[in-house]
mmCIF file of C-alpha atoms in Angstrom:
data_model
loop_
_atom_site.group_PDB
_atom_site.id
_atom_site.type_symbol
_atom_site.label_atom_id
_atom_site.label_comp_id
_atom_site.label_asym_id
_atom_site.label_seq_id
_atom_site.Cartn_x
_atom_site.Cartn_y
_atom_site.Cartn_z
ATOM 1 C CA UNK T 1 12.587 -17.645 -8.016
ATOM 2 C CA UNK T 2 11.704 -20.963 -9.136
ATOM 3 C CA UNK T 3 7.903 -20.392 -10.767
ATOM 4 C CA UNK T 4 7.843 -24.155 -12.175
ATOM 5 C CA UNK T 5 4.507 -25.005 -9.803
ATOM 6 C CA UNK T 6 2.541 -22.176 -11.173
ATOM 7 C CA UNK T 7 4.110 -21.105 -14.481
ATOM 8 C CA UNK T 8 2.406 -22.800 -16.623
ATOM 9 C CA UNK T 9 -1.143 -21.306 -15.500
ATOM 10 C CA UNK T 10 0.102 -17.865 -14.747
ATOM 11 C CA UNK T 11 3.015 -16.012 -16.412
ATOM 12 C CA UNK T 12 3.638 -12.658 -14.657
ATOM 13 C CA UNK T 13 5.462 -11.175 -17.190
ATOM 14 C CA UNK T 14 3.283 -11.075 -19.368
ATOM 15 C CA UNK T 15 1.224 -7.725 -17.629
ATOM 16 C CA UNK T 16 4.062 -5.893 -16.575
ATOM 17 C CA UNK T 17 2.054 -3.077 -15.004
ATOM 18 C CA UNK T 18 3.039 -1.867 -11.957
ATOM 19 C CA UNK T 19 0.610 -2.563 -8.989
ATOM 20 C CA UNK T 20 0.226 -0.229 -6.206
ATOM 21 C CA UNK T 21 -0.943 -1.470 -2.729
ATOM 22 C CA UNK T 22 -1.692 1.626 -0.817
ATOM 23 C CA UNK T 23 -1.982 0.287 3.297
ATOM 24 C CA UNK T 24 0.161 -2.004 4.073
ATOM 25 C CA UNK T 25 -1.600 -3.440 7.081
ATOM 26 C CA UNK T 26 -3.382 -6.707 7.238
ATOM 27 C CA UNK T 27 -4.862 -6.918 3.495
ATOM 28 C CA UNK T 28 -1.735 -5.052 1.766
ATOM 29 C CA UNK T 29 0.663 -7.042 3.596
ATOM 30 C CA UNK T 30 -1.265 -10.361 2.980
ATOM 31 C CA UNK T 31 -1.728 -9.386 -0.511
ATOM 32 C CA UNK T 32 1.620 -8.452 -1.564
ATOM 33 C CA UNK T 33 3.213 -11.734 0.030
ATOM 34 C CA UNK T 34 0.440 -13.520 -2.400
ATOM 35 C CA UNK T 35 1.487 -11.807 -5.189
ATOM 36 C CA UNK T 36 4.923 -12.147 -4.618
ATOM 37 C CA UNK T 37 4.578 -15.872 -4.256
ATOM 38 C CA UNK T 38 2.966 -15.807 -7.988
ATOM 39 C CA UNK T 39 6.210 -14.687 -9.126
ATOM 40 C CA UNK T 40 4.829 -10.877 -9.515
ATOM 41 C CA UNK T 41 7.777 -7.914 -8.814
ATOM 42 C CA UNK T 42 6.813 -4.629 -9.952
ATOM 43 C CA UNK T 43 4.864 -3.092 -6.378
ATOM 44 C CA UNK T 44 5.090 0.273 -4.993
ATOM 45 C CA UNK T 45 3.862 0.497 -1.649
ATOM 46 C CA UNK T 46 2.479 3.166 -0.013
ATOM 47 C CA UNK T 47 2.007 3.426 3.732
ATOM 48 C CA UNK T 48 3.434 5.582 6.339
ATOM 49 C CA UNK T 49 3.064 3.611 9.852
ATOM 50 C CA UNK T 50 5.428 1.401 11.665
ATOM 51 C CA UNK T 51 4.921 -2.279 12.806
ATOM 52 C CA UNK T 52 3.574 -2.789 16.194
ATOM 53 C CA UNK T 53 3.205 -5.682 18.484
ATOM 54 C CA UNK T 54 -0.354 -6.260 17.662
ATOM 55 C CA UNK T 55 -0.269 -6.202 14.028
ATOM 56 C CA UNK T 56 1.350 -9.271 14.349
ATOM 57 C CA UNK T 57 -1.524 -11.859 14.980
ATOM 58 C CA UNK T 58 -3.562 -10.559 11.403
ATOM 59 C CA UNK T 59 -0.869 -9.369 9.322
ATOM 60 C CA UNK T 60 2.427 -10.783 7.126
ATOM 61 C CA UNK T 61 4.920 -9.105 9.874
ATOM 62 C CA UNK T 62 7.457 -10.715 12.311
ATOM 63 C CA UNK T 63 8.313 -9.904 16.043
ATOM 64 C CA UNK T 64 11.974 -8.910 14.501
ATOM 65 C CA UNK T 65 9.752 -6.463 12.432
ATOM 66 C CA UNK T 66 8.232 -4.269 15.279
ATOM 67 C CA UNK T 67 8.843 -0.590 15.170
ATOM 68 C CA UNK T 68 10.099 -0.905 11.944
ATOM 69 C CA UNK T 69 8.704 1.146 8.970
ATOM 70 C CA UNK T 70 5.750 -1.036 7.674
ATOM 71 C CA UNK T 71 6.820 -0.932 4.221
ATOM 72 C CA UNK T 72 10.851 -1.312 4.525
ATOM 73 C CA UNK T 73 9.774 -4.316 6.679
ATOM 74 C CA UNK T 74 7.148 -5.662 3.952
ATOM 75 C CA UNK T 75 9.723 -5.394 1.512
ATOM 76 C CA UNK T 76 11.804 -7.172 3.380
ATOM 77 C CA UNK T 77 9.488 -10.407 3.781
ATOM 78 C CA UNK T 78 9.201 -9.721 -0.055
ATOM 79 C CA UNK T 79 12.603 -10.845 -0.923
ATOM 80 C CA UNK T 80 13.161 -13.346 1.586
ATOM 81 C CA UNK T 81 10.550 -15.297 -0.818
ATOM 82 C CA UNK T 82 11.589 -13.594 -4.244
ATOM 83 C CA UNK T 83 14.992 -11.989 -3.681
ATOM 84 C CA UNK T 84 14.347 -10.638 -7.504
ATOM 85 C CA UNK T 85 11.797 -8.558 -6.325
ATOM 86 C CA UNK T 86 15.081 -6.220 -4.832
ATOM 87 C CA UNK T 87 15.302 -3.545 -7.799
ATOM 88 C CA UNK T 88 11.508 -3.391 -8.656
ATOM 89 C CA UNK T 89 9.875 -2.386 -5.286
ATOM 90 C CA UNK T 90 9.210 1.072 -4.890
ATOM 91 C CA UNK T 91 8.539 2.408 -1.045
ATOM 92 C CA UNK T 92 6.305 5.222 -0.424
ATOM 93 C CA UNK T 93 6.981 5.935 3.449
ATOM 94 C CA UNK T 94 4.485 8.748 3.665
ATOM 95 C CA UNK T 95 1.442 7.224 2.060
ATOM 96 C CA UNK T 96 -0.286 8.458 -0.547
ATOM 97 C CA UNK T 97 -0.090 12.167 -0.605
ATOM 98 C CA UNK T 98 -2.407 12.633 -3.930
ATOM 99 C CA UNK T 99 0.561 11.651 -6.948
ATOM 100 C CA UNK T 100 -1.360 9.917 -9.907
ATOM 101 C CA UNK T 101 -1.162 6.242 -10.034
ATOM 102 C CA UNK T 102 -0.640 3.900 -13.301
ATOM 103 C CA UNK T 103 -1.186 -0.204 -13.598
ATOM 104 C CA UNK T 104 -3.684 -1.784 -11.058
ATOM 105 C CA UNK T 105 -4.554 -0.392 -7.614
ATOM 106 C CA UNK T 106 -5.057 -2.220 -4.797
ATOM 107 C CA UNK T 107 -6.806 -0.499 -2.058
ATOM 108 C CA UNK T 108 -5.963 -1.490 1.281
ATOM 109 C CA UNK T 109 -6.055 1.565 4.095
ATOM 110 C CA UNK T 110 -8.894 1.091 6.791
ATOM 111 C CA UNK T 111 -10.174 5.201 5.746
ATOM 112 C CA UNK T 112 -13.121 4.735 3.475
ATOM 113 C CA UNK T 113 -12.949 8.451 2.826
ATOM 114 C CA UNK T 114 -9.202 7.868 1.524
ATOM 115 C CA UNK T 115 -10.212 5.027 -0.967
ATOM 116 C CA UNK T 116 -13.349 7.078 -2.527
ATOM 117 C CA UNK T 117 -10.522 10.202 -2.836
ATOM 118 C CA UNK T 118 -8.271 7.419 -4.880
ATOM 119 C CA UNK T 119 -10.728 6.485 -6.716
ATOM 120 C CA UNK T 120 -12.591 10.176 -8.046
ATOM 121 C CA UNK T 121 -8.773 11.606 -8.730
ATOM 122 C CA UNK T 122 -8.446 8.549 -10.553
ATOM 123 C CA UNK T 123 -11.610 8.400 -12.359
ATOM 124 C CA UNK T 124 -10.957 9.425 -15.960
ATOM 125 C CA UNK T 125 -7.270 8.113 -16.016
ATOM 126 C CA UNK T 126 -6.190 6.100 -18.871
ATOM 127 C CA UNK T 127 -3.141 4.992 -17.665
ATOM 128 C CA UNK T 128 -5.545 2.709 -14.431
ATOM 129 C CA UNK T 129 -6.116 -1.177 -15.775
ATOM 130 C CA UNK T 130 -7.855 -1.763 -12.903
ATOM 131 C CA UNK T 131 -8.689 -0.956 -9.381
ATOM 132 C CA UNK T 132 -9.205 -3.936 -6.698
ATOM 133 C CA UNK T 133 -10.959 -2.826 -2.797
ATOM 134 C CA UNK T 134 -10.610 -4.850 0.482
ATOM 135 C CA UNK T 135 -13.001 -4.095 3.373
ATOM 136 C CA UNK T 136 -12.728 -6.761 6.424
ATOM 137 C CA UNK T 137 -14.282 -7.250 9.584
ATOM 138 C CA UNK T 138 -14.043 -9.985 11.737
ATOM 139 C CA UNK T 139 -15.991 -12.655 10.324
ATOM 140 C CA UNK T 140 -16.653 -11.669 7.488
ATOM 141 C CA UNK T 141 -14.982 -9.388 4.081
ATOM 142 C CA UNK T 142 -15.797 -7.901 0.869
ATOM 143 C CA UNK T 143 -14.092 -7.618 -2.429
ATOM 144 C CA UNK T 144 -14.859 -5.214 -5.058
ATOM 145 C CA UNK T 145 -13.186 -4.970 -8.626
ATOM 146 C CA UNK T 146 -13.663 -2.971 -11.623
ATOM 147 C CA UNK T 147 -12.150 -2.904 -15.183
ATOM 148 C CA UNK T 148 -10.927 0.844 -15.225
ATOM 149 C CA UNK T 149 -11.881 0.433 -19.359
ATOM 150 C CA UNK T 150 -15.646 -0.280 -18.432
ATOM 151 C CA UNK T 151 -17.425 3.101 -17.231
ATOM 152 C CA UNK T 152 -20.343 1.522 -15.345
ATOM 153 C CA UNK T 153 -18.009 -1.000 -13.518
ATOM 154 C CA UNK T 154 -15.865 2.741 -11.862
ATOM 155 C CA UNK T 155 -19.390 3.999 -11.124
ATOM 156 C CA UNK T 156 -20.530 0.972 -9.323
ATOM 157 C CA UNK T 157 -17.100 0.980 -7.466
ATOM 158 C CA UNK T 158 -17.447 4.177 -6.590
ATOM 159 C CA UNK T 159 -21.122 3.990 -5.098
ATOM 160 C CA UNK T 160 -20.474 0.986 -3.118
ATOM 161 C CA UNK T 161 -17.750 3.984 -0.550
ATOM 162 C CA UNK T 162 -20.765 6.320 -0.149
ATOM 163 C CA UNK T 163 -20.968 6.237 3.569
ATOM 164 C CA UNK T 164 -18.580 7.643 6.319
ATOM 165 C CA UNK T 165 -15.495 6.453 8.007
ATOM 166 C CA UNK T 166 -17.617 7.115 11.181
ATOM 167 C CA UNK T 167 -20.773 5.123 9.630
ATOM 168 C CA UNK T 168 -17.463 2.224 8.933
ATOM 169 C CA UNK T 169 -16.326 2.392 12.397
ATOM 170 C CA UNK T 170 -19.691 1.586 13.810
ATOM 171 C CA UNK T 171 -19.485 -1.975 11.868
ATOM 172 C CA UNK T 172 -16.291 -2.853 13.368
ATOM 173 C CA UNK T 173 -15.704 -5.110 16.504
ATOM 174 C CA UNK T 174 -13.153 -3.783 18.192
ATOM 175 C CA UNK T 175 -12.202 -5.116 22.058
ATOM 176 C CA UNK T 176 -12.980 -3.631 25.359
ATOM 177 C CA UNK T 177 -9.529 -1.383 25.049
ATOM 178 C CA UNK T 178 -10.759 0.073 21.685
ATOM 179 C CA UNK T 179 -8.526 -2.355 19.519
ATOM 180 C CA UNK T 180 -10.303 -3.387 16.151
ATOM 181 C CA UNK T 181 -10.368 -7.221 16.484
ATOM 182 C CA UNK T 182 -9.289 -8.868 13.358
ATOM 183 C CA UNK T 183 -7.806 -12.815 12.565
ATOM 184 C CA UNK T 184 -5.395 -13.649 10.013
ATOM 185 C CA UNK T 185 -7.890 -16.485 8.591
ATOM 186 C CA UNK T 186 -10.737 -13.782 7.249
ATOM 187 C CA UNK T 187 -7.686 -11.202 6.076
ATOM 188 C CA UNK T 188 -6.388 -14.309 4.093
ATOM 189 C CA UNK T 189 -9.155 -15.788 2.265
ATOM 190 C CA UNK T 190 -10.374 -12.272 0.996
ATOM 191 C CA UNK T 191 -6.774 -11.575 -0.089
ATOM 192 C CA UNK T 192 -6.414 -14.879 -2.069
ATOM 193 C CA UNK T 193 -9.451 -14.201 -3.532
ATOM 194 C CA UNK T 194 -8.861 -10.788 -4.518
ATOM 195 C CA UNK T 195 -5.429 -12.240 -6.148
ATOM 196 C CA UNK T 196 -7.648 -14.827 -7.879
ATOM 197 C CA UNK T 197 -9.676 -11.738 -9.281
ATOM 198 C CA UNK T 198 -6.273 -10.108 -10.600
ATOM 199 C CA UNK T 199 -4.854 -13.133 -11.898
ATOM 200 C CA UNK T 200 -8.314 -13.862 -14.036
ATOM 201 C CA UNK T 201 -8.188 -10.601 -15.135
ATOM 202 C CA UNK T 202 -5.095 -10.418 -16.188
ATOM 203 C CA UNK T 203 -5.617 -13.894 -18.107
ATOM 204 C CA UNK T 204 -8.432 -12.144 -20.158
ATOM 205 C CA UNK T 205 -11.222 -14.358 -18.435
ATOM 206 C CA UNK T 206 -12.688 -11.044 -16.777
ATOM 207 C CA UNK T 207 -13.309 -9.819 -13.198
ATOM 208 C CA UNK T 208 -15.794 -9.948 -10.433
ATOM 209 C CA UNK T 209 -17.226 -6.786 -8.981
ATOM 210 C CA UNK T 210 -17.733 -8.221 -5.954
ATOM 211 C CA UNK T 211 -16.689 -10.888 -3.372
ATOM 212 C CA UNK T 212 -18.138 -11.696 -0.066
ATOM 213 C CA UNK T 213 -16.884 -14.105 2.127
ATOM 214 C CA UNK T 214 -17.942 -15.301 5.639
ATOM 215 C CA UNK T 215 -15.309 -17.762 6.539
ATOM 216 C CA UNK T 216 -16.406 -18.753 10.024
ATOM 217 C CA UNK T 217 -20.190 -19.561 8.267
ATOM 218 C CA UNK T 218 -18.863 -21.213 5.576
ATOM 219 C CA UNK T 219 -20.274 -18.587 2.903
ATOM 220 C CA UNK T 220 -18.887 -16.853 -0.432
ATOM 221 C CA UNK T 221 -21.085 -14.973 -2.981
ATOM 222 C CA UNK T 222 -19.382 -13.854 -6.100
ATOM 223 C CA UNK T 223 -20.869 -11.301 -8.747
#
């Protein structure tokens, strides 16, 4: 893959830490075609559900993609735009079943419950860099970081998932046949911006706790 546009501000190689994007729906899709596109190889990704007609409109798939495996058919799109990216994926068809994770962790699956579990069995691991969190709704997303090294930066993390997937579900639009509504322009500027976060961090210039976007108001607050 030819990195000459980018190379020069970003060299991937240089963190070779494997990142893990568990959900490979809108944000984990979005997010590892990002990534990819910065010349990064070294995923694993973790999801267990197949493509379906409507994940089309907010997420990387294709029509030729439906009913396939979400992550065979991520990986897929992967090296159509890096075909070096062939020996370092790693697919995890059943999701994340509770196996420690090393490198950075992007968290991606809709179940807050899921993401606070990730993050407590992962709490005192020295082998995490960091751990990145994607919540969208319609409208509107959030991004939260933190520096595994830096204790108060886990504990904020973790405090900012103390509410139900219920308590979630009540936030979410979702369309007169039950269908959460979601557009591919919200999922993409929280994923690009969560990249940004990775990138800076990775570059030694440090990492934001948290993102907010509204991208139909015109808003972003970053602390």
């Amino acid at each position: 893959m030819d990195l000459s546009k980018s190379y020069d501000f970003f060299q991937p190689e240089k963190d070779d830490a494997r990142i893990h994007i568990v959900g490979c729906g809108s944000v984990g899709s979005t997010l590892a075609e990002n990534l990819a596109r910065c010349g990064v190889t070294k995923m694993t990704l973790w999801d267990f559900d197949t493509v379906e007609a409507h994940n089309i409109v907010n997420q990387m798939f294709r029509q030729e993609d439906v009913g396939k495996p979400k992550v065979e058919a991520l990986k897929d799109i992967l090296m159509d735009i890096n075909p070096e990216i062939k020996d370092n994926v790693e697919l995890k068809p059943k999701g994340w079943e509770g196996k420690l994770m090393s490198g950075y962790i992007f968290l991606c699956v809709d179940n807050i419950e899921l993401r606070r579990t990730i993050v407590e069995k992962h709490m005192d691991s020295p082998y995490v860099k960091a751990v990145f969190d994607f919540r969208t709704l319609l409208e509107s997303a959030q991004h939260y970081a933190a520096d595994w090294s830096d204790y108060k930066m886990k504990q904020d993390l973790l405090k900012s998932m103390q509410f139900s997937h219920e308590e979630a579900a009540e936030e979410t639009p979702v369309s007169a046949c039950g269908i959460t509504l979601g557009v591919a322009t919200t999922v993409r500027l929280i994923c690009a911006l969560g990249v940004n976060n990775y990138i800076n961090f990775v570059k030694g210039n440090g990492i934001k706790k948290l993102i907010m976007i509204d991208g139909f108001h015109f808003m972003l607050d970053a602390f």
